[in-house]
mmCIF file with all atom_site columns, C-alpha atoms in Angstrom:
data_model
loop_
_atom_site.group_PDB
_atom_site.id
_atom_site.type_symbol
_atom_site.label_atom_id
_atom_site.label_alt_id
_atom_site.label_comp_id
_atom_site.label_asym_id
_atom_site.label_entity_id
_atom_site.label_seq_id
_atom_site.pdbx_PDB_ins_code
_atom_site.Cartn_x
_atom_site.Cartn_y
_atom_site.Cartn_z
_atom_site.occupancy
_atom_site.B_iso_or_equiv
_atom_site.pdbx_formal_charge
_atom_site.auth_seq_id
_atom_site.auth_comp_id
_atom_site.auth_asym_id
_atom_site.auth_atom_id
_atom_site.pdbx_PDB_model_num
ATOM 1  C CA . MET F 1 1  ? 398.297 -51.480 226.885 1.00 54.00 ? 1  MET F CA 1
ATOM 2  C CA . SER F 1 2  ? 395.572 -50.741 224.193 1.00 58.00 ? 2  SER F CA 1
ATOM 3  C CA . TYR F 1 3  ? 394.331 -53.155 221.073 1.00 63.00 ? 3  TYR F CA 1
ATOM 4  C CA . ARG F 1 4  ? 392.983 -52.190 218.345 1.00 57.00 ? 4  ARG F CA 1
ATOM 5  C CA . LYS F 1 5  ? 389.431 -53.267 219.237 1.00 62.00 ? 5  LYS F CA 1
ATOM 6  C CA . ASP F 1 6  ? 389.196 -50.715 221.900 1.00 70.00 ? 6  ASP F CA 1
ATOM 7  C CA . ASN F 1 7  ? 388.703 -47.759 219.386 1.00 80.00 ? 7  ASN F CA 1
ATOM 8  C CA . ALA F 1 8  ? 385.307 -48.781 217.270 1.00 82.00 ? 8  ALA F CA 1
ATOM 9  C CA . TYR F 1 9  ? 385.527 -45.997 214.758 1.00 78.00 ? 9  TYR F CA 1
ATOM 10 C CA . ILE F 1 10 ? 389.064 -47.046 213.786 1.00 84.00 ? 10 ILE F CA 1
ATOM 11 C CA . GLU F 1 11 ? 388.209 -50.566 213.302 1.00 88.00 ? 11 GLU F CA 1
ATOM 12 C CA . LEU F 1 12 ? 385.007 -49.471 211.165 1.00 87.00 ? 12 LEU F CA 1
ATOM 13 C CA . PHE F 1 13 ? 387.403 -47.281 209.134 1.00 87.00 ? 13 PHE F CA 1
ATOM 14 C CA . SER F 1 14 ? 390.106 -50.312 208.716 1.00 91.00 ? 14 SER F CA 1
ATOM 15 C CA . GLY F 1 15 ? 387.014 -52.726 207.699 1.00 93.00 ? 15 GLY F CA 1
ATOM 16 C CA . ILE F 1 16 ? 385.814 -50.320 205.128 1.00 92.00 ? 16 ILE F CA 1
ATOM 17 C CA . PHE F 1 17 ? 389.328 -49.414 203.942 1.00 94.00 ? 17 PHE F CA 1
ATOM 18 C CA . ARG F 1 18 ? 390.184 -52.900 203.660 1.00 95.00 ? 18 ARG F CA 1
ATOM 19 C CA . ASP F 1 19 ? 386.717 -54.318 201.960 1.00 95.00 ? 19 ASP F CA 1
ATOM 20 C CA . GLU F 1 20 ? 386.530 -51.158 199.526 1.00 94.00 ? 20 GLU F CA 1
ATOM 21 C CA . CYS F 1 21 ? 390.304 -50.553 198.538 1.00 94.00 ? 21 CYS F CA 1
ATOM 22 C CA . LEU F 1 22 ? 392.719 -53.590 199.493 1.00 93.00 ? 22 LEU F CA 1
ATOM 23 C CA . ASN F 1 23 ? 390.748 -56.272 198.787 1.00 94.00 ? 23 ASN F CA 1
ATOM 24 C CA . THR F 1 24 ? 389.319 -55.235 195.014 1.00 93.00 ? 24 THR F CA 1
ATOM 25 C CA . ASN F 1 25 ? 392.744 -53.790 193.931 1.00 91.00 ? 25 ASN F CA 1
ATOM 26 C CA . TRP F 1 26 ? 395.536 -55.418 192.891 1.00 91.00 ? 26 TRP F CA 1
ATOM 27 C CA . PHE F 1 27 ? 398.648 -53.518 193.476 1.00 91.00 ? 27 PHE F CA 1
ATOM 28 C CA . LEU F 1 28 ? 401.885 -54.516 191.371 1.00 92.00 ? 28 LEU F CA 1
ATOM 29 C CA . PHE F 1 29 ? 403.818 -51.596 192.282 1.00 95.00 ? 29 PHE F CA 1
ATOM 30 C CA . LEU F 1 30 ? 404.142 -49.218 195.183 1.00 96.00 ? 30 LEU F CA 1
ATOM 31 C CA . LYS F 1 31 ? 403.332 -46.089 192.775 1.00 96.00 ? 31 LYS F CA 1
ATOM 32 C CA . ALA F 1 32 ? 400.271 -47.611 191.684 1.00 94.00 ? 32 ALA F CA 1
ATOM 33 C CA . ALA F 1 33 ? 398.974 -48.536 195.129 1.00 95.00 ? 33 ALA F CA 1
ATOM 34 C CA . LYS F 1 34 ? 399.761 -44.823 196.211 1.00 96.00 ? 34 LYS F CA 1
ATOM 35 C CA . GLN F 1 35 ? 397.656 -43.638 193.349 1.00 96.00 ? 35 GLN F CA 1
ATOM 36 C CA . LYS F 1 36 ? 394.713 -46.179 194.262 1.00 95.00 ? 36 LYS F CA 1
ATOM 37 C CA . ILE F 1 37 ? 394.944 -45.515 197.714 1.00 96.00 ? 37 ILE F CA 1
ATOM 38 C CA . ASP F 1 38 ? 394.748 -41.718 197.445 1.00 95.00 ? 38 ASP F CA 1
ATOM 39 C CA . ASP F 1 39 ? 391.869 -41.706 194.906 1.00 95.00 ? 39 ASP F CA 1
ATOM 40 C CA . TRP F 1 40 ? 390.069 -44.121 197.367 1.00 94.00 ? 40 TRP F CA 1
ATOM 41 C CA . ARG F 1 41 ? 390.792 -41.757 199.970 1.00 91.00 ? 41 ARG F CA 1
ATOM 42 C CA . GLN F 1 42 ? 389.481 -38.759 198.287 1.00 91.00 ? 42 GLN F CA 1
ATOM 43 C CA . GLU F 1 43 ? 386.280 -40.502 197.265 1.00 91.00 ? 43 GLU F CA 1
ATOM 44 C CA . TYR F 1 44 ? 385.797 -41.474 200.966 1.00 89.00 ? 44 TYR F CA 1
ATOM 45 C CA . ASN F 1 45 ? 386.426 -38.225 202.293 1.00 83.00 ? 45 ASN F CA 1
ATOM 46 C CA . THR F 1 46 ? 384.824 -35.609 199.736 1.00 84.00 ? 46 THR F CA 1
ATOM 47 C CA . PHE F 1 47 ? 381.921 -37.694 198.313 1.00 87.00 ? 47 PHE F CA 1
ATOM 48 C CA . ARG F 1 48 ? 380.422 -39.884 200.901 1.00 87.00 ? 48 ARG F CA 1
ATOM 49 C CA . SER F 1 49 ? 378.181 -39.182 203.748 1.00 87.00 ? 49 SER F CA 1
ATOM 50 C CA . HIS F 1 50 ? 379.433 -39.925 207.347 1.00 83.00 ? 50 HIS F CA 1
ATOM 51 C CA . SER F 1 51 ? 377.525 -40.375 210.276 1.00 83.00 ? 51 SER F CA 1
ATOM 52 C CA . CYS F 1 52 ? 379.669 -38.422 212.744 1.00 79.00 ? 52 CYS F CA 1
ATOM 53 C CA . PHE F 1 53 ? 378.561 -35.191 210.064 1.00 81.00 ? 53 PHE F CA 1
ATOM 54 C CA . GLY F 1 54 ? 374.871 -36.028 210.472 1.00 85.00 ? 54 GLY F CA 1
ATOM 55 C CA . ASP F 1 55 ? 375.143 -38.288 207.274 1.00 89.00 ? 55 ASP F CA 1
ATOM 56 C CA . LEU F 1 56 ? 376.288 -35.180 205.191 1.00 87.00 ? 56 LEU F CA 1
ATOM 57 C CA . ILE F 1 57 ? 379.135 -35.151 202.986 1.00 88.00 ? 57 ILE F CA 1
ATOM 58 C CA . SER F 1 58 ? 382.102 -33.354 204.381 1.00 82.00 ? 58 SER F CA 1
ATOM 59 C CA . ASP F 1 59 ? 381.809 -30.397 202.064 1.00 81.00 ? 59 ASP F CA 1
ATOM 60 C CA . ILE F 1 60 ? 378.055 -29.872 203.015 1.00 86.00 ? 60 ILE F CA 1
ATOM 61 C CA . PHE F 1 61 ? 378.961 -30.168 206.518 1.00 84.00 ? 61 PHE F CA 1
ATOM 62 C CA . ILE F 1 62 ? 381.883 -27.878 206.415 1.00 81.00 ? 62 ILE F CA 1
ATOM 63 C CA . GLU F 1 63 ? 379.415 -25.209 204.674 1.00 82.00 ? 63 GLU F CA 1
ATOM 64 C CA . ASN F 1 64 ? 376.901 -25.732 207.633 1.00 83.00 ? 64 ASN F CA 1
ATOM 65 C CA . GLN F 1 65 ? 379.145 -25.382 210.455 1.00 81.00 ? 65 GLN F CA 1
ATOM 66 C CA . ILE F 1 66 ? 380.689 -22.272 208.764 1.00 78.00 ? 66 ILE F CA 1
ATOM 67 C CA . LYS F 1 67 ? 377.104 -20.533 208.121 1.00 80.00 ? 67 LYS F CA 1
ATOM 68 C CA . ASN F 1 68 ? 376.104 -21.553 211.775 1.00 79.00 ? 68 ASN F CA 1
ATOM 69 C CA . SER F 1 69 ? 379.207 -20.112 213.246 1.00 76.00 ? 69 SER F CA 1
ATOM 70 C CA . LYS F 1 70 ? 378.892 -16.766 211.513 1.00 68.00 ? 70 LYS F CA 1
ATOM 71 C CA . PHE F 1 71 ? 375.140 -16.777 212.399 1.00 63.00 ? 71 PHE F CA 1
ATOM 72 C CA . PHE F 1 72 ? 376.350 -17.571 216.222 1.00 64.00 ? 72 PHE F CA 1
ATOM 73 C CA . TYR F 1 73 ? 379.139 -14.907 216.269 1.00 64.00 ? 73 TYR F CA 1
ATOM 74 C CA . PHE F 1 74 ? 376.791 -12.265 214.664 1.00 56.00 ? 74 PHE F CA 1
ATOM 75 C CA . GLU F 1 75 ? 374.119 -13.196 217.355 1.00 62.00 ? 75 GLU F CA 1
ATOM 76 C CA . ILE F 1 76 ? 376.418 -12.708 220.188 1.00 62.00 ? 76 ILE F CA 1
ATOM 77 C CA . PHE F 1 77 ? 377.616 -9.211  218.577 1.00 60.00 ? 77 PHE F CA 1
ATOM 78 C CA . LEU F 1 78 ? 374.366 -8.109  218.626 1.00 60.00 ? 78 LEU F CA 1
ATOM 79 C CA . LYS F 1 79 ? 373.736 -9.083  222.457 1.00 65.00 ? 79 LYS F CA 1
ATOM 80 C CA . LEU F 1 80 ? 376.734 -7.647  223.575 1.00 67.00 ? 80 LEU F CA 1
ATOM 81 C CA . GLY F 1 81 ? 375.246 -4.060  221.712 1.00 64.00 ? 81 GLY F CA 1
ATOM 82 C CA . GLY F 1 82 ? 377.642 -3.911  218.625 1.00 56.00 ? 82 GLY F CA 1
ATOM 83 C CA . GLY F 1 83 ? 376.560 -2.554  215.353 1.00 50.00 ? 83 GLY F CA 1
ATOM 84 C CA . HIS F 1 84 ? 373.461 -1.166  214.235 1.00 47.00 ? 84 HIS F CA 1
ATOM 85 C CA . LEU F 1 85 ? 371.052 -2.500  211.489 1.00 44.00 ? 85 LEU F CA 1
#
């Protein structure tokens, strides 16, 4: 059997979500709650840095991964004898 405390990442996220979204908003209607939670989720995933991404925001992290993977695959391509520059 697993418990909430077994996953520190989930506990951390739950605490942040509770402190920054649930405890700071008053939800009178389900539609309003969904909208406020979605707004918070967008802000959390788009504009915040995350330690799992090396303290980068997700868009920058993704761009770096794309650039690095292209370079990585290009190096492999050259090592395998492909193409001439």
